Amino acid sequence: MNHPPIFAVILGAGKGTRMRSPLPKVLHKAAGRSLLHYVMGAVSGAGASTLVVVVGHGRNEVWEEAQRFPRKGSLEVWQAFQKEQCGTGQAVSMALPLLPPEADVLIVNGDGPLLSDQSLKLFIENHRKTKASLSIGVMERENPLGYGRVVSKNGRPTKIVEEREASAKEKKIKVVNGGVYLVRSSLLKTLLGQIRPSSQSGEFYLTDIVALAQKAKKKAVAYSFDPRELVGVNDGIQLAEAEFLLRKRWIEEWQREGVRILAPEAFWPEAGVRIESGAIIGPNVVLQGQTIVEKDAELGPGSVLIDTKVGPGAKVRAYTHCESAQISARAEVGPFARLRAGSQVGEGAKVGNFVETKNTILHPGAKANHLSYLGDTEVGADANVGCGFIACNFDGVQKHKTQIGAKAFVGSGVQAVAPIVIGPDSYIASGSTVNRDVPAGALAVARAKQENKEGYATRLRSRMLSRKGK
Ligand code: UD1
Ligand code: MG
């Protein structure tokens, strides 16, 4: 059967007063992604061909965020402007001129980040199967406080009563409105035209379309969602609840796929993170941005990875911080390492404790195991960088490159004043400060000659003590 196209209307014009924040509500992030992008993801995933985002409070910022949504295929994203926020009913009216007369209009609140595309698809399917004129997404909540209560008769919703207008009896109703609606655009237009402002708040409530549909003898259907999917974010408590539920959803998916998560209650992934089977995630790990953890990799306790790729079988040990870094297969990093932007650790290479790298490549098998700074440095395959090495890469104005050849041995406490090329197979004596290139296979010693004065220390000490006695 040929169905009309689905146009989604996303309500995002509200200020979100209860968030107590200058940021427009739908721009708040839950686990790394804006509420708006979650909702856009759900409705586009459910088959909407065009998304009309109703913007108002913080219009420009909200519209910019809407445009940043990664579009797939021929998806269109449009805006409707609600100048003053006089309620959800008025917000939808602003989108009406953009809707073709015979579209199915899927209306969703912009503050429900847990809504999934799969459930929305079932909702749409049910609407078509039951030949409903209006469908609303509902859920049952032990504590319905703050949500619109759904009043029903003979199994059909007859009206939605908002918290502030509800009678004591209505307040006891546990079936509440989840802020998801589906209706043909022509009927929507008729119903919206009949909404009168609330006597309590003066707002035009979208939820009134249910009672109006009943009056017009149109079939309204309530479709039950898993209550975890319809959490609306109105304040900081609900934002934290939404983040908790999002993470729980991802964590359970990973667990089903064979990722071992040692402390699911203390794991902090964000939207966009990917983890492959066999990976082991320690307690208090934070994963942000486009981080990818490949097969069988291990992340130790407290490691923080931002936009970082961890190759198969690699080990990131406790309290390591990585940003825009790449760790190749079987490499080992940390504990307490810091990989800054542009760090690449090759296959089987090692970066140990208190080593900081920035814009640096360690080729396969290279090692920098202790207390070093490697900035703008390239370390050749199987080279060894000793404890306390410093790449002196910055002259106060410009950055310069340090190149260390394959299998070179850089002793402890070496400082390389860049730009400098340290040849392959060379050997740099510990404690050297090198500022000239070192040829391949050469030994470089660049430190003051040692002089020992026999018995001098003993004499010096007794002289000092006798001076103190006087
Ligand atoms: C709304 C519903 C309530 C439902 C709940 C589910 C109404 C009147 N009430 O209440 O029945 O249980 O969602 O989460 O719809 N917005 C605008 N323009 C406005 C006002 C709001 O675009 O003038 C947007 C907001 O940005 C928000 C969405 O509409 O994304 C819902 O508004 P909100 O104030 O959160 O409504 P609730 O009180 O949660
Ligand atoms: Mg809300």
Coordinates of C-alpha atoms and ligand atoms in Angstrom, one line a residue:
M1 CA 0.0 0.0 0.0
N2 CA 1.2 3.5 -0.8
H3 CA 1.5 5.7 2.2
P4 CA 1.8 9.4 2.2
P5 CA 5.2 10.9 3.0
I6 CA 6.1 11.4 6.6
F7 CA 6.9 15.0 7.6
A8 CA 8.3 15.3 11.1
V9 CA 7.8 18.4 13.2
I10 CA 10.3 18.8 16.0
L11 CA 9.4 21.2 18.8
G12 CA 12.5 23.0 19.8
A13 CA 11.4 26.6 20.4
G14 CA 11.0 26.5 24.1
K15 CA 13.4 28.2 26.5
G16 CA 13.5 25.4 29.0
T17 CA 13.1 27.6 32.0
R18 CA 13.4 24.7 34.4
M19 CA 16.9 23.9 33.1
R20 CA 18.0 27.2 34.8
S21 CA 20.5 27.7 32.0
P22 CA 21.0 30.3 29.3
L23 CA 21.4 27.5 26.8
P24 CA 18.2 26.7 24.8
K25 CA 16.9 23.5 26.2
V26 CA 17.3 21.3 23.1
L27 CA 20.9 22.2 22.8
H28 CA 21.7 20.6 26.2
K29 CA 23.8 17.6 25.7
A30 CA 23.0 14.1 27.1
A31 CA 26.2 11.9 27.0
G32 CA 27.9 14.1 24.4
R33 CA 25.0 14.7 21.9
S34 CA 22.4 17.5 21.9
L35 CA 18.8 16.5 22.7
L36 CA 17.9 17.9 19.3
H37 CA 20.3 15.6 17.4
Y38 CA 18.9 12.5 19.2
V39 CA 15.4 13.4 18.2
M40 CA 16.4 14.2 14.6
G41 CA 18.1 10.8 14.5
A42 CA 15.0 9.0 15.7
V43 CA 12.5 10.6 13.4
S44 CA 14.8 10.4 10.3
G45 CA 15.6 6.7 11.2
A46 CA 11.9 6.0 11.4
G47 CA 11.4 7.2 7.8
A48 CA 10.6 10.9 7.9
S49 CA 11.6 12.5 4.6
T50 CA 11.6 16.0 5.8
L51 CA 12.2 17.4 9.3
V52 CA 10.7 20.7 10.2
V53 CA 12.4 22.1 13.3
V54 CA 10.4 24.7 15.1
V55 CA 12.9 27.3 16.5
G56 CA 12.3 30.3 18.7
H57 CA 14.3 30.8 21.8
G58 CA 17.9 31.0 20.7
R59 CA 16.7 30.7 17.2
N60 CA 20.1 31.0 15.5
E61 CA 22.0 28.6 17.7
V62 CA 19.2 26.0 17.5
W63 CA 19.0 26.3 13.7
E64 CA 22.8 26.0 13.4
E65 CA 22.7 22.8 15.5
A66 CA 19.9 21.4 13.3
Q67 CA 22.0 22.0 10.2
R68 CA 24.9 20.2 11.8
F69 CA 22.9 17.0 11.9
P70 CA 24.6 14.5 9.6
R71 CA 22.1 14.0 6.8
K72 CA 21.7 10.8 5.0
G73 CA 20.2 10.4 1.5
S74 CA 17.7 13.0 0.5
L75 CA 16.7 14.1 4.0
E76 CA 15.5 17.7 4.1
V77 CA 15.8 19.9 7.2
W78 CA 13.7 23.0 7.3
Q79 CA 12.9 25.5 10.0
A80 CA 9.7 27.1 11.2
F81 CA 9.9 30.1 13.4
Q82 CA 7.8 30.6 16.5
K83 CA 8.4 34.2 17.6
E84 CA 6.9 34.0 21.0
Q85 CA 6.6 30.8 22.9
C86 CA 2.9 30.5 23.5
G87 CA 2.7 26.8 23.8
T88 CA 3.2 23.6 21.9
G89 CA 0.0 24.0 19.9
Q90 CA 1.1 27.3 18.6
A91 CA 4.6 25.9 17.9
V92 CA 3.1 23.3 15.5
S93 CA 0.9 25.9 13.8
M94 CA 4.1 27.7 12.7
A95 CA 5.1 24.6 10.7
L96 CA 1.7 24.2 9.0
P97 CA 2.5 26.4 5.9
L98 CA 5.4 24.1 5.1
L99 CA 3.4 20.9 5.2
P100 CA 1.8 19.4 2.1
P101 CA -1.9 18.9 2.5
E102 CA -1.7 15.1 2.5
A103 CA 1.4 14.2 4.5
D104 CA 1.5 12.2 7.6
V105 CA 2.8 14.5 10.3
L106 CA 4.9 13.0 13.0
I107 CA 5.1 15.6 15.8
V108 CA 7.7 15.1 18.5
N109 CA 8.9 17.1 21.5
G110 CA 12.6 18.2 21.0
D111 CA 13.4 17.2 24.6
G112 CA 13.0 13.4 24.4
P113 CA 16.5 12.0 23.6
L114 CA 15.6 8.3 24.4
L115 CA 13.1 7.9 21.7
S116 CA 14.3 5.1 19.3
D117 CA 13.7 4.9 15.6
Q118 CA 12.6 1.2 16.0
S119 CA 9.8 2.1 18.4
L120 CA 8.7 5.1 16.3
K121 CA 8.5 2.7 13.3
L122 CA 6.1 0.5 15.3
F123 CA 4.1 3.5 16.3
I124 CA 3.7 4.6 12.7
E125 CA 2.8 1.0 11.7
N126 CA 0.2 0.8 14.4
H127 CA -1.3 4.1 13.3
R128 CA -1.7 2.8 9.7
K129 CA -2.9 -0.7 10.8
T130 CA -5.6 0.7 13.1
K131 CA -6.6 3.3 10.5
A132 CA -6.4 6.0 13.2
S133 CA -6.9 9.6 12.5
L134 CA -4.7 10.6 15.4
S135 CA -2.2 8.6 17.3
I136 CA -0.5 9.6 20.5
G137 CA 2.5 8.0 22.1
V138 CA 1.8 7.2 25.8
M139 CA 3.5 5.5 28.7
E140 CA 2.7 4.3 32.1
R141 CA 4.6 5.9 34.9
E142 CA 4.6 5.0 38.6
N143 CA 5.2 8.7 39.2
P144 CA 3.3 10.7 36.5
L145 CA 4.2 14.1 38.0
G146 CA 4.7 16.8 35.4
Y147 CA 3.4 14.9 32.5
G148 CA 0.0 15.4 30.7
R149 CA -2.4 12.7 31.9
V150 CA -4.2 10.7 29.3
V151 CA -7.9 10.4 30.0
S152 CA -9.5 7.4 28.2
K153 CA -12.9 5.9 27.7
N154 CA -13.5 2.4 26.3
G155 CA -9.9 2.0 25.5
R156 CA -9.6 5.2 23.5
P157 CA -8.0 8.5 24.6
T158 CA -10.6 11.2 25.0
K159 CA -8.4 14.0 26.2
I160 CA -5.0 15.0 27.7
V161 CA -5.0 17.1 30.8
E162 CA -1.8 19.0 31.7
E163 CA -0.5 18.8 35.3
R164 CA -1.6 22.3 36.3
E165 CA -5.1 21.8 35.0
A166 CA -5.7 18.3 36.3
S167 CA -8.2 17.5 39.0
A168 CA -7.1 15.5 42.0
K169 CA -8.7 12.4 40.4
E170 CA -7.0 13.0 37.0
K171 CA -3.6 13.5 38.7
K172 CA -3.8 9.9 39.8
I173 CA -3.9 8.6 36.2
K174 CA -0.6 6.9 35.5
V175 CA -0.9 6.8 31.7
V176 CA 0.8 9.9 30.5
N177 CA 1.5 11.7 27.2
G178 CA 5.0 11.1 25.8
G179 CA 5.0 14.0 23.4
V180 CA 4.8 11.9 20.2
Y181 CA 1.8 12.4 17.8
L182 CA 0.9 11.3 14.3
V183 CA -1.9 12.9 12.2
R184 CA -2.7 13.7 8.6
S185 CA -1.8 17.4 7.9
S186 CA -5.3 18.3 6.7
L187 CA -6.8 17.2 10.0
L188 CA -4.0 18.7 12.0
K189 CA -4.8 22.1 10.4
T190 CA -8.4 21.8 11.3
L191 CA -7.8 20.8 14.9
L192 CA -5.0 23.4 15.6
G193 CA -7.4 26.1 14.4
Q194 CA -9.8 25.1 17.2
I195 CA -7.4 25.2 20.1
R196 CA -8.2 27.9 22.7
P197 CA -5.6 29.2 25.1
S198 CA -5.5 27.6 28.5
S199 CA -7.3 29.5 31.2
Q200 CA -4.5 28.7 33.6
S201 CA -1.4 29.5 31.6
G202 CA -2.7 31.3 28.5
E203 CA -0.7 28.8 26.4
F204 CA -2.0 26.9 23.3
Y205 CA -1.6 23.3 24.2
L206 CA -1.0 20.8 21.4
T207 CA -2.4 18.2 23.7
D208 CA -5.9 19.7 23.2
I209 CA -6.1 18.1 19.7
V210 CA -7.1 14.8 21.4
A211 CA -10.3 16.2 22.9
L212 CA -10.9 18.1 19.6
A213 CA -10.5 14.9 17.6
Q214 CA -13.0 13.2 19.9
K215 CA -15.5 16.0 19.4
A216 CA -15.0 15.7 15.6
K217 CA -15.6 11.9 15.9
K218 CA -12.2 11.2 14.6
K219 CA -10.5 8.0 15.7
A220 CA -7.8 8.6 18.2
V221 CA -5.4 5.8 19.3
A222 CA -3.0 5.7 22.2
Y223 CA 0.1 3.6 21.5
S224 CA 2.2 2.5 24.5
F225 CA 5.9 3.0 24.5
D226 CA 8.5 1.6 26.9
P227 CA 8.5 4.4 29.5
R228 CA 12.3 4.6 29.3
E229 CA 11.9 5.9 25.8
L230 CA 9.7 8.8 26.5
V231 CA 11.6 10.5 29.3
G232 CA 11.2 14.2 28.7
V233 CA 14.1 16.4 29.8
N234 CA 12.8 19.5 31.6
D235 CA 15.3 20.0 34.4
G236 CA 18.8 18.9 35.5
I237 CA 17.4 15.8 37.3
Q238 CA 15.7 14.5 34.1
L239 CA 18.8 15.3 32.0
A240 CA 20.8 13.1 34.3
E241 CA 18.1 10.4 34.2
A242 CA 18.2 10.5 30.4
E243 CA 22.0 10.2 30.3
F244 CA 21.9 7.3 32.7
L245 CA 19.3 5.5 30.5
L246 CA 21.2 6.2 27.3
R247 CA 24.4 4.8 28.7
K248 CA 22.6 1.8 30.0
R249 CA 21.2 1.1 26.6
W250 CA 24.6 1.3 24.8
I251 CA 26.3 -0.7 27.5
E252 CA 23.8 -3.5 27.3
E253 CA 24.2 -3.6 23.5
W254 CA 28.0 -3.9 23.9
Q255 CA 27.6 -6.5 26.5
R256 CA 25.4 -8.6 24.2
E257 CA 28.1 -8.2 21.5
G258 CA 30.8 -9.6 23.8
V259 CA 32.4 -6.5 25.2
R260 CA 33.5 -7.1 28.8
I261 CA 32.6 -4.1 31.0
L262 CA 34.0 -4.5 34.5
A263 CA 32.0 -1.8 36.1
P264 CA 28.9 -1.0 34.0
E265 CA 27.7 1.5 36.7
A266 CA 31.0 3.4 36.4
F267 CA 31.6 3.6 32.7
W268 CA 31.1 6.9 30.9
P269 CA 30.8 6.5 27.1
E270 CA 29.3 9.2 24.9
A271 CA 27.2 9.1 21.8
G272 CA 29.3 8.2 18.7
V273 CA 31.7 5.8 20.5
R274 CA 32.3 2.4 19.0
I275 CA 33.5 -0.7 20.8
E276 CA 34.2 -4.1 19.2
S277 CA 33.7 -7.5 20.7
G278 CA 36.4 -8.9 23.0
A279 CA 37.4 -5.4 24.3
I280 CA 37.8 -5.1 28.1
I281 CA 36.7 -1.8 29.7
G282 CA 38.0 -1.1 33.3
P283 CA 36.2 0.9 35.9
N284 CA 35.8 4.7 35.5
V285 CA 36.7 4.8 31.8
V286 CA 35.6 7.9 29.9
L287 CA 35.1 7.6 26.1
Q288 CA 34.2 10.7 24.2
G289 CA 33.8 12.0 20.6
Q290 CA 34.5 9.6 17.7
T291 CA 36.5 7.1 19.8
I292 CA 36.8 3.6 18.5
V293 CA 38.0 0.7 20.6
E294 CA 38.8 -2.3 18.4
K295 CA 38.6 -6.0 19.0
D296 CA 40.3 -7.3 22.2
A297 CA 41.7 -4.0 23.2
E298 CA 42.0 -3.3 27.0
L299 CA 41.3 0.0 28.7
G300 CA 42.6 0.3 32.2
P301 CA 40.8 2.1 35.1
G302 CA 40.3 5.8 34.8
S303 CA 41.6 6.1 31.2
V304 CA 40.1 9.0 29.3
L305 CA 39.9 8.8 25.5
I306 CA 38.7 11.5 23.2
D307 CA 38.4 11.0 19.5
T308 CA 41.0 8.3 19.8
K309 CA 41.4 5.0 18.0
V310 CA 42.6 2.0 19.8
G311 CA 43.7 -0.9 17.6
P312 CA 43.0 -4.6 18.1
G313 CA 44.7 -6.1 21.2
A314 CA 46.2 -2.8 22.3
K315 CA 46.5 -2.0 26.0
V316 CA 45.8 1.3 27.5
R317 CA 46.7 1.2 31.1
A318 CA 45.3 3.0 34.1
Y319 CA 44.9 6.8 34.1
T320 CA 46.0 7.5 30.6
H321 CA 44.6 10.5 28.8
C322 CA 44.4 10.5 25.0
E323 CA 43.0 13.1 22.6
S324 CA 42.9 12.7 18.8
A325 CA 45.4 9.9 19.1
Q326 CA 45.9 6.6 17.3
I327 CA 47.1 3.5 19.1
S328 CA 47.8 0.6 16.7
A329 CA 47.4 -3.1 17.2
R330 CA 49.1 -4.6 20.3
A331 CA 50.7 -1.3 21.3
E332 CA 50.9 -0.5 25.0
V333 CA 50.3 2.9 26.5
G334 CA 50.4 4.1 30.1
P335 CA 49.8 3.9 33.0
F336 CA 49.7 7.7 33.4
A337 CA 50.6 8.5 29.8
R338 CA 49.3 11.6 28.0
L339 CA 48.8 11.4 24.2
R340 CA 47.9 14.7 22.8
A341 CA 46.6 15.6 19.3
G342 CA 48.4 13.9 16.4
S343 CA 50.0 11.2 18.4
Q344 CA 50.4 7.8 16.7
V345 CA 51.7 4.8 18.4
G346 CA 52.7 2.1 15.9
E347 CA 52.1 -1.6 16.2
G348 CA 53.6 -3.1 19.3
A349 CA 55.1 0.2 20.3
K350 CA 55.2 1.3 23.9
V351 CA 54.6 4.6 25.6
G352 CA 55.0 4.3 29.4
N353 CA 54.3 6.3 32.5
F354 CA 54.5 10.1 32.6
V355 CA 55.3 10.3 29.0
E356 CA 53.6 13.1 27.0
T357 CA 53.4 13.0 23.2
K358 CA 52.1 15.6 20.8
N359 CA 52.1 15.5 17.1
T360 CA 54.4 12.5 17.3
I361 CA 54.7 9.2 15.6
L362 CA 56.3 6.1 17.2
H363 CA 56.9 3.5 14.5
P364 CA 56.3 -0.2 15.2
G365 CA 58.2 -1.5 18.1
A366 CA 59.5 1.9 19.3
K367 CA 59.6 2.5 23.0
A368 CA 59.5 5.6 25.2
N369 CA 58.8 4.0 28.6
H370 CA 59.4 6.6 31.2
L371 CA 59.0 10.4 32.0
S372 CA 59.5 12.0 28.6
Y373 CA 58.2 14.7 26.4
L374 CA 58.0 13.9 22.7
G375 CA 56.6 16.8 20.7
D376 CA 56.8 17.0 16.8
T377 CA 58.9 13.9 17.0
E378 CA 59.2 10.8 14.8
V379 CA 60.7 7.8 16.5
G380 CA 61.8 5.0 14.0
A381 CA 60.9 1.4 14.3
D382 CA 62.4 -0.4 17.3
A383 CA 64.2 2.7 18.5
N384 CA 64.5 3.2 22.3
V385 CA 63.9 6.5 23.9
G386 CA 65.3 6.5 27.5
C387 CA 63.9 7.9 30.7
G388 CA 63.6 11.7 30.9
F389 CA 64.1 12.4 27.2
I390 CA 63.0 15.9 26.1
A391 CA 62.3 17.0 22.6
C392 CA 63.1 20.7 22.8
N393 CA 60.7 21.4 19.9
F394 CA 59.7 25.1 20.6
D395 CA 62.0 28.1 20.3
G396 CA 59.4 30.5 21.6
V397 CA 58.1 31.3 18.1
Q398 CA 58.1 28.1 16.0
K399 CA 57.9 24.4 16.5
H400 CA 60.6 22.2 15.1
K401 CA 60.9 18.5 14.3
T402 CA 63.0 15.8 15.9
Q403 CA 63.7 12.7 13.9
I404 CA 65.0 9.6 15.5
G405 CA 66.0 6.8 13.1
A406 CA 65.1 3.1 13.4
K407 CA 66.9 1.1 16.1
A408 CA 68.5 4.2 17.5
F409 CA 69.3 4.2 21.3
V410 CA 68.7 7.4 23.0
G411 CA 70.0 7.3 26.5
S412 CA 68.3 8.6 29.6
G413 CA 68.2 12.3 30.3
V414 CA 68.9 13.3 26.7
Q415 CA 67.7 16.6 25.4
A416 CA 67.3 17.0 21.6
V417 CA 67.3 20.6 20.5
A418 CA 65.1 20.6 17.3
P419 CA 65.3 20.7 14.4
I420 CA 67.5 17.6 14.6
V421 CA 68.0 14.3 12.9
I422 CA 69.3 11.4 14.9
G423 CA 70.3 8.7 12.5
P424 CA 69.3 5.1 12.5
D425 CA 71.3 2.7 14.7
S426 CA 73.0 5.6 16.4
Y427 CA 73.6 5.8 20.2
I428 CA 73.2 8.9 22.3
A429 CA 75.0 8.9 25.6
S430 CA 72.8 9.5 28.7
G431 CA 72.7 13.1 29.9
S432 CA 73.6 14.5 26.5
T433 CA 72.1 17.7 25.1
V434 CA 72.4 17.3 21.3
N435 CA 71.8 20.1 18.9
R436 CA 73.5 18.8 15.8
D437 CA 72.4 15.9 13.6
V438 CA 73.8 12.5 14.6
P439 CA 74.9 10.3 11.7
A440 CA 73.6 6.8 11.3
G441 CA 75.5 4.4 13.5
A442 CA 77.4 7.1 15.4
L443 CA 77.8 7.6 19.1
A444 CA 77.0 11.1 20.3
V445 CA 78.3 12.3 23.6
A446 CA 77.4 15.9 24.5
R447 CA 78.0 16.6 28.1
A448 CA 80.6 18.2 30.3
K449 CA 83.6 16.0 31.1
Q450 CA 83.6 14.6 34.7
E451 CA 86.4 15.4 37.1
N452 CA 86.9 13.6 40.4
K453 CA 88.8 15.3 43.3
E454 CA 89.9 12.6 45.7
G455 CA 89.0 13.3 49.4
Y456 CA 87.7 16.7 48.6
A457 CA 84.2 16.2 49.8
T458 CA 85.4 15.0 53.3
R459 CA 87.7 18.1 53.6
L460 CA 85.0 20.4 52.5
R461 CA 82.4 19.1 54.9
S462 CA 84.7 19.4 58.0
R463 CA 85.6 22.9 57.0
M464 CA 82.0 23.9 56.8
L465 CA 81.2 22.3 60.2
S466 CA 84.1 24.1 61.9
R467 CA 82.8 27.4 60.4
K468 CA 79.3 26.7 61.8
G469 CA 80.8 26.0 65.3
K470 CA 82.4 29.4 65.4
Ligands
UD1_1 C1 4.7 18.3 27.2 C2 3.2 18.0 27.0 C3 2.9 17.0 28.1 C4 3.7 15.8 27.9 C5 5.2 16.1 28.0 C6 6.1 14.9 27.6 C7 2.1 20.0 26.1 C8 1.2 21.1 26.4 N1 2.4 19.2 27.2 O1 4.9 19.0 28.5 O2 1.5 16.6 27.9 O3 3.4 14.8 29.0 O4 5.5 17.2 27.1 O5 7.4 15.2 27.7 O6 2.5 19.8 25.0 N2 8.0 24.1 22.8 C9 7.9 25.0 21.8 N3 7.2 26.1 21.9 C10 6.5 26.5 23.0 C11 6.5 25.6 24.1 C12 7.3 24.4 24.0 O7 8.6 24.7 20.7 O8 5.9 27.5 23.0 C13 8.8 22.9 22.7 C14 9.9 22.8 23.8 O9 11.1 23.3 23.4 C15 9.9 21.3 24.1 C16 8.6 20.8 23.7 O10 7.9 21.8 22.9 O11 10.9 20.7 23.3 C17 7.7 20.4 24.9 O12 7.6 21.5 25.7 P1 7.8 21.4 27.3 O13 7.7 22.8 27.9 O14 9.0 20.6 27.6 O15 6.5 20.6 27.7 P2 6.2 19.7 28.9 O16 5.9 20.5 30.1 O17 7.3 18.7 29.1
MG2 MG 9.2 18.6 28.2

